[in-house]
PDB file of C-alpha atoms and ligand atoms in Angstrom:
ATOM      1  CA  MET A   5     -34.729  13.261   1.782  1.00 78.00           C
ATOM      2  CA  LYS A   6     -34.280   9.784   3.248  1.00 84.00           C
ATOM      3  CA  SER A   7     -35.820   6.825   1.451  1.00 90.00           C
ATOM      4  CA  PHE A   8     -37.985   4.316   3.323  1.00 92.00           C
ATOM      5  CA  THR A   9     -35.087   1.808   3.289  1.00 95.00           C
ATOM      6  CA  GLU A  10     -32.727   4.402   4.747  1.00 93.00           C
ATOM      7  CA  ARG A  11     -35.216   5.220   7.504  1.00 93.00           C
ATOM      8  CA  VAL A  12     -35.327   1.527   8.450  1.00 95.00           C
ATOM      9  CA  LEU A  13     -31.590   0.834   8.104  1.00 96.00           C
ATOM     10  CA  PHE A  14     -30.376   4.094   9.635  1.00 96.00           C
ATOM     11  CA  PRO A  15     -33.063   5.355  12.023  1.00 95.00           C
ATOM     12  CA  ASN A  16     -32.530   8.917  13.226  1.00 95.00           C
ATOM     13  CA  VAL A  17     -30.814   9.260  16.581  1.00 95.00           C
ATOM     14  CA  SER A  18     -30.789  12.363  18.744  1.00 93.00           C
ATOM     15  CA  ILE A  19     -28.403  13.410  21.454  1.00 96.00           C
ATOM     16  CA  ASN A  20     -28.939  14.461  25.037  1.00 97.00           C
ATOM     17  CA  PRO A  21     -27.562  18.033  24.947  1.00 98.00           C
ATOM     18  CA  LYS A  22     -26.967  18.101  28.723  1.00 98.00           C
ATOM     19  CA  LYS A  23     -24.939  14.885  28.666  1.00 98.00           C
ATOM     20  CA  LEU A  24     -22.984  16.050  25.630  1.00 98.00           C
ATOM     21  CA  ALA A  25     -22.288  19.393  27.316  1.00 98.00           C
ATOM     22  CA  ASN A  26     -20.963  17.529  30.386  1.00 98.00           C
ATOM     23  CA  ALA A  27     -18.735  15.454  28.138  1.00 98.00           C
ATOM     24  CA  ILE A  28     -17.261  18.197  25.960  1.00 98.00           C
ATOM     25  CA  SER A  29     -17.764  21.719  27.342  1.00 98.00           C
ATOM     26  CA  GLY A  30     -14.429  23.329  28.127  1.00 98.00           C
ATOM     27  CA  LYS A  31     -12.599  20.338  26.629  1.00 98.00           C
ATOM     28  CA  THR A  32      -9.920  20.249  23.941  1.00 98.00           C
ATOM     29  CA  ILE A  33     -10.995  17.921  21.153  1.00 98.00           C
ATOM     30  CA  VAL A  34      -8.798  16.813  18.247  1.00 98.00           C
ATOM     31  CA  ILE A  35     -10.685  15.781  15.102  1.00 98.00           C
ATOM     32  CA  THR A  36      -8.643  14.449  12.205  1.00 98.00           C
ATOM     33  CA  GLY A  37     -10.235  14.733   8.784  1.00 98.00           C
ATOM     34  CA  ALA A  38     -12.329  17.720   9.863  1.00 98.00           C
ATOM     35  CA  SER A  39     -12.460  19.591   6.555  1.00 98.00           C
ATOM     36  CA  TYR A  40     -15.212  17.524   4.921  1.00 98.00           C
ATOM     37  CA  GLY A  41     -17.800  14.865   5.574  1.00 98.00           C
ATOM     38  CA  ILE A  42     -18.226  13.321   8.992  1.00 98.00           C
ATOM     39  CA  GLY A  43     -15.341  15.270  10.564  1.00 98.00           C
ATOM     40  CA  GLU A  44     -16.794  18.578   9.407  1.00 98.00           C
ATOM     41  CA  GLU A  45     -20.224  17.604  10.791  1.00 98.00           C
ATOM     42  CA  LEU A  46     -18.610  16.731  14.128  1.00 98.00           C
ATOM     43  CA  ALA A  47     -16.862  20.093  14.289  1.00 98.00           C
ATOM     44  CA  LEU A  48     -20.135  21.925  13.576  1.00 98.00           C
ATOM     45  CA  LEU A  49     -22.036  19.810  16.101  1.00 98.00           C
ATOM     46  CA  PHE A  50     -19.461  20.397  18.872  1.00 98.00           C
ATOM     47  CA  SER A  51     -19.090  24.097  18.087  1.00 98.00           C
ATOM     48  CA  GLY A  52     -22.174  25.011  20.137  1.00 97.00           C
ATOM     49  CA  TYR A  53     -20.711  23.507  23.330  1.00 98.00           C
ATOM     50  CA  ASN A  54     -17.909  25.889  24.208  1.00 97.00           C
ATOM     51  CA  ALA A  55     -15.088  23.499  23.422  1.00 98.00           C
ATOM     52  CA  HIS A  56     -11.625  24.014  21.918  1.00 98.00           C
ATOM     53  CA  LEU A  57     -11.547  22.158  18.613  1.00 98.00           C
ATOM     54  CA  ILE A  58      -8.276  21.183  16.956  1.00 98.00           C
ATOM     55  CA  LEU A  59      -9.106  20.436  13.331  1.00 98.00           C
ATOM     56  CA  VAL A  60      -6.647  18.480  11.190  1.00 98.00           C
ATOM     57  CA  ALA A  61      -6.788  17.881   7.398  1.00 98.00           C
ATOM     58  CA  ARG A  62      -4.981  18.903   4.199  1.00 98.00           C
ATOM     59  CA  THR A  63      -7.283  21.524   2.690  1.00 98.00           C
ATOM     60  CA  GLN A  64      -6.351  24.733   4.516  1.00 98.00           C
ATOM     61  CA  GLN A  65      -9.086  26.909   2.988  1.00 98.00           C
ATOM     62  CA  LYS A  66     -11.838  24.456   3.828  1.00 98.00           C
ATOM     63  CA  LEU A  67     -10.487  23.977   7.353  1.00 98.00           C
ATOM     64  CA  GLN A  68     -10.504  27.757   7.782  1.00 98.00           C
ATOM     65  CA  ALA A  69     -14.130  27.964   6.614  1.00 98.00           C
ATOM     66  CA  VAL A  70     -15.132  25.271   9.137  1.00 98.00           C
ATOM     67  CA  ALA A  71     -13.119  27.055  11.842  1.00 98.00           C
ATOM     68  CA  ASP A  72     -14.857  30.386  11.092  1.00 98.00           C
ATOM     69  CA  THR A  73     -18.257  28.769  11.674  1.00 98.00           C
ATOM     70  CA  VAL A  74     -17.016  26.999  14.809  1.00 98.00           C
ATOM     71  CA  MET A  75     -15.816  30.309  16.266  1.00 98.00           C
ATOM     72  CA  GLN A  76     -19.039  32.120  15.277  1.00 98.00           C
ATOM     73  CA  ASN A  77     -20.876  29.430  17.251  1.00 98.00           C
ATOM     74  CA  GLY A  78     -18.836  30.212  20.364  1.00 97.00           C
ATOM     75  CA  SER A  79     -16.077  27.588  20.497  1.00 98.00           C
ATOM     76  CA  ALA A  80     -12.341  28.120  20.144  1.00 98.00           C
ATOM     77  CA  CYS A  81     -10.666  26.542  17.145  1.00 98.00           C
ATOM     78  CA  THR A  82      -7.141  25.740  15.982  1.00 98.00           C
ATOM     79  CA  ILE A  83      -6.553  24.381  12.513  1.00 98.00           C
ATOM     80  CA  ILE A  84      -3.618  22.227  11.486  1.00 98.00           C
ATOM     81  CA  SER A  85      -3.200  21.777   7.776  1.00 98.00           C
ATOM     82  CA  ALA A  86      -1.191  18.594   7.294  1.00 98.00           C
ATOM     83  CA  ASP A  87      -0.964  15.671   4.917  1.00 98.00           C
ATOM     84  CA  LEU A  88      -1.132  12.603   7.120  1.00 98.00           C
ATOM     85  CA  TYR A  89       0.199  10.397   4.306  1.00 97.00           C
ATOM     86  CA  LEU A  90       3.592  11.851   5.161  1.00 98.00           C
ATOM     87  CA  GLU A  91       5.359  10.830   8.349  1.00 98.00           C
ATOM     88  CA  ASN A  92       7.146  14.171   8.731  1.00 98.00           C
ATOM     89  CA  GLU A  93       3.763  15.913   8.574  1.00 98.00           C
ATOM     90  CA  VAL A  94       2.410  13.563  11.237  1.00 98.00           C
ATOM     91  CA  ASP A  95       5.438  14.498  13.366  1.00 98.00           C
ATOM     92  CA  ARG A  96       4.666  18.188  12.862  1.00 98.00           C
ATOM     93  CA  VAL A  97       1.072  17.642  14.032  1.00 98.00           C
ATOM     94  CA  ILE A  98       2.404  15.820  17.099  1.00 98.00           C
ATOM     95  CA  GLU A  99       4.693  18.739  17.992  1.00 98.00           C
ATOM     96  CA  ILE A 100       1.733  21.139  17.786  1.00 98.00           C
ATOM     97  CA  LEU A 101      -0.459  18.868  19.926  1.00 98.00           C
ATOM     98  CA  LYS A 102       2.263  18.444  22.561  1.00 97.00           C
ATOM     99  CA  ALA A 103       2.663  22.210  22.780  1.00 97.00           C
ATOM    100  CA  LEU A 104      -1.031  22.862  23.492  1.00 96.00           C
ATOM    101  CA  PRO A 105      -1.161  24.576  26.891  1.00 93.00           C
ATOM    102  CA  GLY A 106      -4.297  22.740  28.010  1.00 91.00           C
ATOM    103  CA  GLY A 107      -3.353  19.265  26.721  1.00 96.00           C
ATOM    104  CA  ILE A 108      -5.926  17.068  24.961  1.00 98.00           C
ATOM    105  CA  ASP A 109      -9.147  15.650  26.396  1.00 98.00           C
ATOM    106  CA  ILE A 110     -10.676  13.874  23.415  1.00 98.00           C
ATOM    107  CA  PHE A 111      -9.128  12.483  20.227  1.00 98.00           C
ATOM    108  CA  ILE A 112     -11.368  11.531  17.313  1.00 98.00           C
ATOM    109  CA  SER A 113      -9.457   9.507  14.736  1.00 98.00           C
ATOM    110  CA  ASN A 114     -11.548  10.134  11.651  1.00 98.00           C
ATOM    111  CA  ALA A 115      -9.329  11.060   8.673  1.00 98.00           C
ATOM    112  CA  GLY A 116      -9.476   8.261   6.157  1.00 98.00           C
ATOM    113  CA  LYS A 117      -9.184   7.229   2.554  1.00 95.00           C
ATOM    114  CA  SER A 118     -11.345   4.666   0.818  1.00 94.00           C
ATOM    115  CA  ILE A 119     -10.343   2.767  -2.270  1.00 94.00           C
ATOM    116  CA  THR A 120     -12.004   0.041  -4.349  1.00 93.00           C
ATOM    117  CA  ARG A 121      -9.816  -1.591  -6.990  1.00 95.00           C
ATOM    118  CA  SER A 122      -9.472  -5.122  -8.326  1.00 95.00           C
ATOM    119  CA  LEU A 123      -6.261  -7.107  -7.970  1.00 96.00           C
ATOM    120  CA  GLY A 124      -5.865  -7.008 -11.764  1.00 96.00           C
ATOM    121  CA  ASP A 125      -6.010  -3.197 -11.765  1.00 97.00           C
ATOM    122  CA  SER A 126      -3.616  -2.967  -8.787  1.00 97.00           C
ATOM    123  CA  LEU A 127      -0.632  -4.820 -10.228  1.00 98.00           C
ATOM    124  CA  ASP A 128       1.394  -1.642 -10.806  1.00 97.00           C
ATOM    125  CA  ARG A 129      -0.248   0.335  -7.976  1.00 98.00           C
ATOM    126  CA  TYR A 130       1.631  -0.709  -4.834  1.00 98.00           C
ATOM    127  CA  HIS A 131       1.321   2.927  -3.748  1.00 97.00           C
ATOM    128  CA  ASP A 132      -2.442   2.398  -3.245  1.00 97.00           C
ATOM    129  CA  PHE A 133      -1.520   0.098  -0.367  1.00 97.00           C
ATOM    130  CA  THR A 134       1.253   2.184   1.160  1.00 97.00           C
ATOM    131  CA  ARG A 135      -0.861   5.361   1.037  1.00 97.00           C
ATOM    132  CA  THR A 136      -4.033   3.752   2.391  1.00 98.00           C
ATOM    133  CA  ASN A 137      -2.029   2.107   5.146  1.00 98.00           C
ATOM    134  CA  ALA A 138      -0.208   5.348   5.920  1.00 98.00           C
ATOM    135  CA  LEU A 139      -3.434   7.290   6.438  1.00 98.00           C
ATOM    136  CA  ASN A 140      -5.847   4.677   7.821  1.00 98.00           C
ATOM    137  CA  TYR A 141      -3.392   2.769  10.018  1.00 98.00           C
ATOM    138  CA  LEU A 142       0.085   4.193  10.614  1.00 98.00           C
ATOM    139  CA  ALA A 143      -0.761   7.898  11.006  1.00 98.00           C
ATOM    140  CA  PRO A 144      -3.417   7.329  13.701  1.00 98.00           C
ATOM    141  CA  VAL A 145      -1.086   4.860  15.462  1.00 98.00           C
ATOM    142  CA  LYS A 146       1.705   7.438  15.578  1.00 98.00           C
ATOM    143  CA  LEU A 147      -0.648  10.248  16.621  1.00 98.00           C
ATOM    144  CA  LEU A 148      -2.184   8.160  19.406  1.00 98.00           C
ATOM    145  CA  LEU A 149       1.178   6.917  20.701  1.00 98.00           C
ATOM    146  CA  ALA A 150       2.110  10.570  21.158  1.00 98.00           C
ATOM    147  CA  ALA A 151      -1.300  11.609  22.478  1.00 98.00           C
ATOM    148  CA  THR A 152      -1.644   8.800  25.042  1.00 98.00           C
ATOM    149  CA  PRO A 153       0.308  10.570  27.848  1.00 98.00           C
ATOM    150  CA  LEU A 154      -1.779  13.721  27.254  1.00 98.00           C
ATOM    151  CA  LEU A 155      -5.035  11.745  27.264  1.00 98.00           C
ATOM    152  CA  LYS A 156      -3.916   9.882  30.391  1.00 98.00           C
ATOM    153  CA  ALA A 157      -3.308  13.167  32.179  1.00 98.00           C
ATOM    154  CA  ALA A 158      -6.824  14.290  31.228  1.00 98.00           C
ATOM    155  CA  ASN A 159      -8.659  10.979  31.826  1.00 98.00           C
ATOM    156  CA  GLY A 160      -9.556  11.427  28.214  1.00 98.00           C
ATOM    157  CA  LYS A 161     -11.410   9.551  25.509  1.00 98.00           C
ATOM    158  CA  ILE A 162     -10.499   8.266  22.032  1.00 98.00           C
ATOM    159  CA  ILE A 163     -12.968   7.517  19.265  1.00 98.00           C
ATOM    160  CA  ASN A 164     -12.058   5.372  16.263  1.00 98.00           C
ATOM    161  CA  VAL A 165     -14.195   6.095  13.196  1.00 98.00           C
ATOM    162  CA  SER A 166     -14.192   2.703  11.529  1.00 98.00           C
ATOM    163  CA  ALA A 167     -16.247   0.805   8.970  1.00 98.00           C
ATOM    164  CA  ILE A 168     -18.551  -2.215   9.247  1.00 97.00           C
ATOM    165  CA  ASN A 169     -16.356  -3.894   6.597  1.00 95.00           C
ATOM    166  CA  VAL A 170     -13.811  -4.743   9.307  1.00 96.00           C
ATOM    167  CA  LEU A 171     -16.429  -6.874  11.104  1.00 97.00           C
ATOM    168  CA  LEU A 172     -17.258  -8.898   7.993  1.00 96.00           C
ATOM    169  CA  LEU A 173     -15.617 -11.306   5.567  1.00 95.00           C
ATOM    170  CA  PRO A 174     -13.273  -9.556   3.123  1.00 94.00           C
ATOM    171  CA  ALA A 175     -14.974  -8.402  -0.069  1.00 93.00           C
ATOM    172  CA  PRO A 176     -13.384  -8.492  -3.530  1.00 93.00           C
ATOM    173  CA  LYS A 177     -11.771  -5.194  -4.642  1.00 93.00           C
ATOM    174  CA  TRP A 178     -11.662  -3.800  -1.088  1.00 94.00           C
ATOM    175  CA  ALA A 179      -8.243  -5.220  -0.137  1.00 96.00           C
ATOM    176  CA  ALA A 180      -6.413  -1.929   0.528  1.00 97.00           C
ATOM    177  CA  TYR A 181      -9.214  -0.247   2.483  1.00 96.00           C
ATOM    178  CA  GLN A 182     -10.347  -3.286   4.435  1.00 96.00           C
ATOM    179  CA  ALA A 183      -6.803  -4.361   5.384  1.00 97.00           C
ATOM    180  CA  SER A 184      -5.839  -0.866   6.607  1.00 98.00           C
ATOM    181  CA  LYS A 185      -9.052  -0.255   8.565  1.00 98.00           C
ATOM    182  CA  THR A 186      -8.858  -3.746  10.075  1.00 98.00           C
ATOM    183  CA  ALA A 187      -5.203  -3.254  11.033  1.00 98.00           C
ATOM    184  CA  PHE A 188      -6.063  -0.073  12.918  1.00 98.00           C
ATOM    185  CA  ASP A 189      -9.118  -1.645  14.556  1.00 98.00           C
ATOM    186  CA  GLN A 190      -6.988  -4.554  15.792  1.00 98.00           C
ATOM    187  CA  TRP A 191      -4.275  -2.222  17.093  1.00 98.00           C
ATOM    188  CA  PHE A 192      -6.880  -0.045  18.781  1.00 98.00           C
ATOM    189  CA  ARG A 193      -8.699  -2.925  20.461  1.00 98.00           C
ATOM    190  CA  SER A 194      -5.447  -4.601  21.505  1.00 98.00           C
ATOM    191  CA  ASN A 195      -4.658  -1.541  23.607  1.00 98.00           C
ATOM    192  CA  ALA A 196      -8.128  -1.216  25.166  1.00 98.00           C
ATOM    193  CA  ALA A 197      -7.262  -2.761  28.534  1.00 98.00           C
ATOM    194  CA  GLU A 198      -4.029  -0.777  28.927  1.00 98.00           C
ATOM    195  CA  TRP A 199      -5.788   2.482  28.080  1.00 98.00           C
ATOM    196  CA  LYS A 200      -8.505   1.607  30.600  1.00 98.00           C
ATOM    197  CA  ILE A 201      -5.894   1.110  33.330  1.00 98.00           C
ATOM    198  CA  MET A 202      -4.515   4.558  32.442  1.00 98.00           C
ATOM    199  CA  GLY A 203      -8.000   6.053  32.787  1.00 98.00           C
ATOM    200  CA  VAL A 204      -8.406   6.616  29.048  1.00 98.00           C
ATOM    201  CA  ARG A 205     -11.743   5.428  27.635  1.00 98.00           C
ATOM    202  CA  ILE A 206     -12.080   4.306  24.042  1.00 98.00           C
ATOM    203  CA  ALA A 207     -14.936   3.601  21.654  1.00 98.00           C
ATOM    204  CA  THR A 208     -15.341   2.638  18.013  1.00 98.00           C
ATOM    205  CA  ILE A 209     -18.077   3.431  15.542  1.00 98.00           C
ATOM    206  CA  TYR A 210     -18.442   0.885  12.745  1.00 98.00           C
ATOM    207  CA  LEU A 211     -20.087   2.877   9.989  1.00 98.00           C
ATOM    208  CA  PRO A 212     -22.045   1.672   6.981  1.00 97.00           C
ATOM    209  CA  LEU A 213     -22.011   3.637   3.729  1.00 95.00           C
ATOM    210  CA  VAL A 214     -22.244   7.346   4.608  1.00 97.00           C
ATOM    211  CA  ARG A 215     -23.280   9.956   2.055  1.00 95.00           C
ATOM    212  CA  THR A 216     -20.034  11.951   1.863  1.00 96.00           C
ATOM    213  CA  ARG A 217     -17.618  12.691  -0.963  1.00 94.00           C
ATOM    214  CA  MET A 218     -15.880   9.400  -0.084  1.00 91.00           C
ATOM    215  CA  MET A 219     -18.756   7.631  -1.898  1.00 85.00           C
ATOM    216  CA  ALA A 220     -18.474   9.816  -4.994  1.00 81.00           C
ATOM    217  CA  PRO A 221     -15.904   7.853  -7.071  1.00 79.00           C
ATOM    218  CA  ASN A 222     -18.203   4.817  -7.165  1.00 80.00           C
ATOM    219  CA  LYS A 223     -21.174   5.838  -9.330  1.00 79.00           C
ATOM    220  CA  ASN A 224     -23.200   2.760  -8.265  1.00 79.00           C
ATOM    221  CA  TYR A 225     -23.309   4.029  -4.684  1.00 84.00           C
ATOM    222  CA  LYS A 226     -25.515   6.965  -5.684  1.00 83.00           C
ATOM    223  CA  ASN A 227     -28.557   4.705  -5.525  1.00 86.00           C
ATOM    224  CA  TYR A 228     -27.487   2.630  -2.515  1.00 91.00           C
ATOM    225  CA  PRO A 229     -29.017   3.334   0.886  1.00 93.00           C
ATOM    226  CA  ALA A 230     -26.574   5.388   2.958  1.00 95.00           C
ATOM    227  CA  MET A 231     -26.446   7.157   6.305  1.00 96.00           C
ATOM    228  CA  GLN A 232     -26.391  10.964   6.365  1.00 96.00           C
ATOM    229  CA  PRO A 233     -23.107  12.431   7.724  1.00 97.00           C
ATOM    230  CA  GLU A 234     -25.059  14.453  10.345  1.00 97.00           C
ATOM    231  CA  GLN A 235     -26.450  11.173  11.680  1.00 97.00           C
ATOM    232  CA  ALA A 236     -22.963   9.628  11.766  1.00 98.00           C
ATOM    233  CA  ALA A 237     -21.783  12.671  13.766  1.00 98.00           C
ATOM    234  CA  LEU A 238     -24.662  12.326  16.251  1.00 98.00           C
ATOM    235  CA  ARG A 239     -23.831   8.658  16.795  1.00 98.00           C
ATOM    236  CA  ILE A 240     -20.183   9.573  17.474  1.00 98.00           C
ATOM    237  CA  ALA A 241     -21.281  12.336  19.865  1.00 98.00           C
ATOM    238  CA  LYS A 242     -23.380   9.814  21.816  1.00 98.00           C
ATOM    239  CA  LEU A 243     -20.288   7.631  22.259  1.00 98.00           C
ATOM    240  CA  LEU A 244     -18.626  10.527  24.085  1.00 98.00           C
ATOM    241  CA  TYR A 245     -21.073  10.341  26.995  1.00 98.00           C
ATOM    242  CA  SER A 246     -22.023   6.692  26.864  1.00 96.00           C
ATOM    243  CA  THR A 247     -20.172   3.777  28.451  1.00 95.00           C
ATOM    244  CA  ARG A 248     -20.458   1.704  25.267  1.00 96.00           C
ATOM    245  CA  SER A 249     -17.177   0.656  23.684  1.00 97.00           C
ATOM    246  CA  TYR A 250     -18.630   0.457  20.171  1.00 98.00           C
ATOM    247  CA  THR A 251     -21.657   1.114  18.070  1.00 98.00           C
ATOM    248  CA  LYS A 252     -22.709  -0.358  14.731  1.00 98.00           C
ATOM    249  CA  PRO A 253     -25.921  -0.436  12.673  1.00 97.00           C
ATOM    250  CA  TRP A 254     -28.585  -2.709  14.228  1.00 96.00           C
ATOM    251  CA  TRP A 255     -28.675  -4.987  11.173  1.00 96.00           C
ATOM    252  CA  THR A 256     -24.905  -5.726  11.200  1.00 96.00           C
ATOM    253  CA  VAL A 257     -25.765  -8.855  13.188  1.00 94.00           C
ATOM    254  CA  PHE A 258     -27.044 -10.527   9.986  1.00 95.00           C
ATOM    255  CA  PRO A 259     -23.925 -10.147   7.797  1.00 94.00           C
ATOM    256  CA  GLN A 260     -21.786 -10.849  10.891  1.00 94.00           C
ATOM    257  CA  THR A 261     -23.604 -14.132  11.444  1.00 94.00           C
ATOM    258  CA  GLY A 262     -23.169 -14.884   7.739  1.00 92.00           C
ATOM    259  CA  SER A 263     -19.472 -14.040   8.047  1.00 92.00           C
ATOM    260  CA  PHE A 264     -19.084 -16.429  10.983  1.00 91.00           C
ATOM    261  CA  PHE A 265     -20.741 -19.429   9.360  1.00 91.00           C
ATOM    262  CA  GLY A 266     -20.553 -18.702   5.658  1.00 90.00           C
ATOM    263  CA  ARG A 267     -16.928 -18.341   4.567  1.00 90.00           C
ATOM    264  CA  TYR A 268     -17.162 -21.123   1.987  1.00 90.00           C
ATOM    265  CA  VAL A 269     -20.432 -19.806   0.546  1.00 89.00           C
ATOM    266  CA  TRP A 270     -19.129 -16.219   0.476  1.00 91.00           C
ATOM    267  CA  GLU A 271     -15.967 -17.247  -1.362  1.00 91.00           C
ATOM    268  CA  LYS A 272     -18.082 -19.147  -3.902  1.00 91.00           C
ATOM    269  CA  ILE A 273     -20.440 -16.168  -4.393  1.00 91.00           C
ATOM    270  CA  SER A 274     -17.461 -13.771  -4.809  1.00 92.00           C
ATOM    271  CA  PHE A 275     -15.941 -16.085  -7.415  1.00 89.00           C
ATOM    272  CA  LEU A 276     -19.188 -16.462  -9.392  1.00 91.00           C
ATOM    273  CA  TYR A 277     -19.859 -12.698  -9.184  1.00 88.00           C
ATOM    274  CA  LEU A 278     -16.429 -11.756 -10.564  1.00 90.00           C
ATOM    275  CA  LYS A 279     -16.458 -14.494 -13.210  1.00 88.00           C
ATOM    276  CA  ARG A 280     -19.834 -13.513 -14.706  1.00 83.00           C
TER     277      ARG A 280
HETATM  278  N1  NAP B  29     -18.305   7.648   3.805  1.00 54.91           N
HETATM  279  C1  NAP B  29     -18.415   6.354   4.044  1.00 54.91           C
HETATM  280  O1  NAP B  29     -19.173   5.621   3.340  1.00 54.91           O
HETATM  281  C2  NAP B  29     -17.694   5.722   5.205  1.00 54.91           C
HETATM  282  C3  NAP B  29     -18.060   4.416   5.590  1.00 54.91           C
HETATM  283  C4  NAP B  29     -17.391   3.818   6.638  1.00 54.91           C
HETATM  284  C5  NAP B  29     -16.382   4.497   7.306  1.00 54.91           C
HETATM  285  N2  NAP B  29     -16.041   5.759   6.917  1.00 54.91           N
HETATM  286  C6  NAP B  29     -14.931   6.413   7.601  1.00 54.91           C
HETATM  287  O2  NAP B  29     -15.321   7.697   8.026  1.00 54.91           O
HETATM  288  C7  NAP B  29     -14.165   8.539   8.096  1.00 54.91           C
HETATM  289  C8  NAP B  29     -14.491   9.892   7.466  1.00 54.91           C
HETATM  290  O3  NAP B  29     -14.806   9.703   6.115  1.00 54.91           O
HETATM  291  P1  NAP B  29     -15.823  10.646   5.306  1.00 54.91           P
HETATM  292  O4  NAP B  29     -16.889   9.764   4.781  1.00 54.91           O
HETATM  293  O5  NAP B  29     -16.199  11.825   6.124  1.00 54.91           O
HETATM  294  O6  NAP B  29     -14.904  11.042   4.076  1.00 54.91           O
HETATM  295  P2  NAP B  29     -14.515  12.451   3.460  1.00 54.91           P
HETATM  296  O7  NAP B  29     -15.730  13.305   3.328  1.00 54.91           O
HETATM  297  O8  NAP B  29     -13.747  12.134   2.233  1.00 54.91           O
HETATM  298  O9  NAP B  29     -13.571  13.086   4.546  1.00 54.91           O
HETATM  299  C9  NAP B  29     -12.291  12.547   4.798  1.00 54.91           C
HETATM  300  C10 NAP B  29     -11.533  13.515   5.665  1.00 54.91           C
HETATM  301  O10 NAP B  29     -10.191  13.006   5.809  1.00 54.91           O
HETATM  302  C11 NAP B  29      -9.269  14.020   5.388  1.00 54.91           C
HETATM  303  N3  NAP B  29      -8.101  13.427   4.753  1.00 54.91           N
HETATM  304  C12 NAP B  29      -8.064  12.637   3.642  1.00 54.91           C
HETATM  305  N4  NAP B  29      -6.802  12.372   3.301  1.00 54.91           N
HETATM  306  C13 NAP B  29      -6.011  13.026   4.200  1.00 54.91           C
HETATM  307  C14 NAP B  29      -4.618  13.153   4.357  1.00 54.91           C
HETATM  308  N5  NAP B  29      -3.752  12.550   3.525  1.00 54.91           N
HETATM  309  N6  NAP B  29      -4.145  13.889   5.396  1.00 54.91           N
HETATM  310  C15 NAP B  29      -4.997  14.523   6.224  1.00 54.91           C
HETATM  311  N7  NAP B  29      -6.328  14.440   6.134  1.00 54.91           N
HETATM  312  C16 NAP B  29      -6.830  13.703   5.123  1.00 54.91           C
HETATM  313  C17 NAP B  29     -10.057  14.853   4.365  1.00 54.91           C
HETATM  314  O11 NAP B  29      -9.558  16.179   4.282  1.00 54.91           O
HETATM  315  P3  NAP B  29      -8.558  16.744   3.147  1.00 54.91           P
HETATM  316  O12 NAP B  29      -8.972  16.149   1.847  1.00 54.91           O
HETATM  317  O13 NAP B  29      -8.768  18.218   3.262  1.00 54.91           O
HETATM  318  O14 NAP B  29      -7.216  16.321   3.605  1.00 54.91           O
HETATM  319  C18 NAP B  29     -11.430  14.887   5.007  1.00 54.91           C
HETATM  320  O15 NAP B  29     -11.513  15.895   5.963  1.00 54.91           O
HETATM  321  C19 NAP B  29     -13.037   7.769   7.400  1.00 54.91           C
HETATM  322  O16 NAP B  29     -12.168   7.226   8.363  1.00 54.91           O
HETATM  323  C20 NAP B  29     -13.748   6.644   6.682  1.00 54.91           C
HETATM  324  O17 NAP B  29     -12.949   5.498   6.525  1.00 54.91           O
HETATM  325  C21 NAP B  29     -16.674   6.388   5.889  1.00 54.91           C
END
């Protein structure tokens, strides 16, 4: 049940089933991070549109359960159980994708890891940074470098599932997550014009807090307003038939304006907040 604040901050969107069918029916769609959360919701949403879904994540059993539902709903499904922290596993995924007889039409880069930890608690945790970077930045870069020729051949589309954090001033304790998501966003947007010339369209969704297991480790988030994962999936689906290159919550304009003008104030507030 959505609270009043959630209804205002994250108003329900609906999709145009005809437009979505035009965009995805008969298409091969890769979704990374499809075992849980937003990726799982996307797979279930697309399953009614006669597509071929390629679902990537680590948890084989959960992927299989999602795939069973996808196939019951009339779409084809291939699962790839792989740990995208590991470069050799990323390479294995690439080999499977390259061998797909029908190529790839749509790539949804969604797998991700969130982490909140202070600098003081990170002093002996360099691996937090290498792992977050490996999954949120380097794995999707490597996958998309390999997928670009396939997407070019199909006049395909790529969606980057990002976070509003990358549009705002850096927040204390979010260094690993924010740096890795921002790095990928920059890489992605840097290539936009070249992809366009190749006939590959791209779009980014900048998400607020979404009520998935990613929120679970931070107990405070339980009471924060958050978007439902089904609603995140519908917003991503809309990007597949719209010409927009990004979408973000309507209210992001306020913290973005604050981020543009208020660096000094923000740094002061962060300092006072942590010092208290
Ligand atoms: N939830 C939020 O508040 C929020 C806000 C902004 C942006 N986002 C972004 O939304 C995307 C989806 O997140 P979510 O909220 O749906 O989180 P989630 O429920 O935790 O799902 C994350 C997905 O990524 C997969 N994954 C994690 N580590 C992996 C690895 N090493 N190799 C392969 N797959 C891996 C997970 O599957 P396995 O565990 O089975 O591998 C799972 O399917 C992420 O990119 C995240 O940054 C989320």
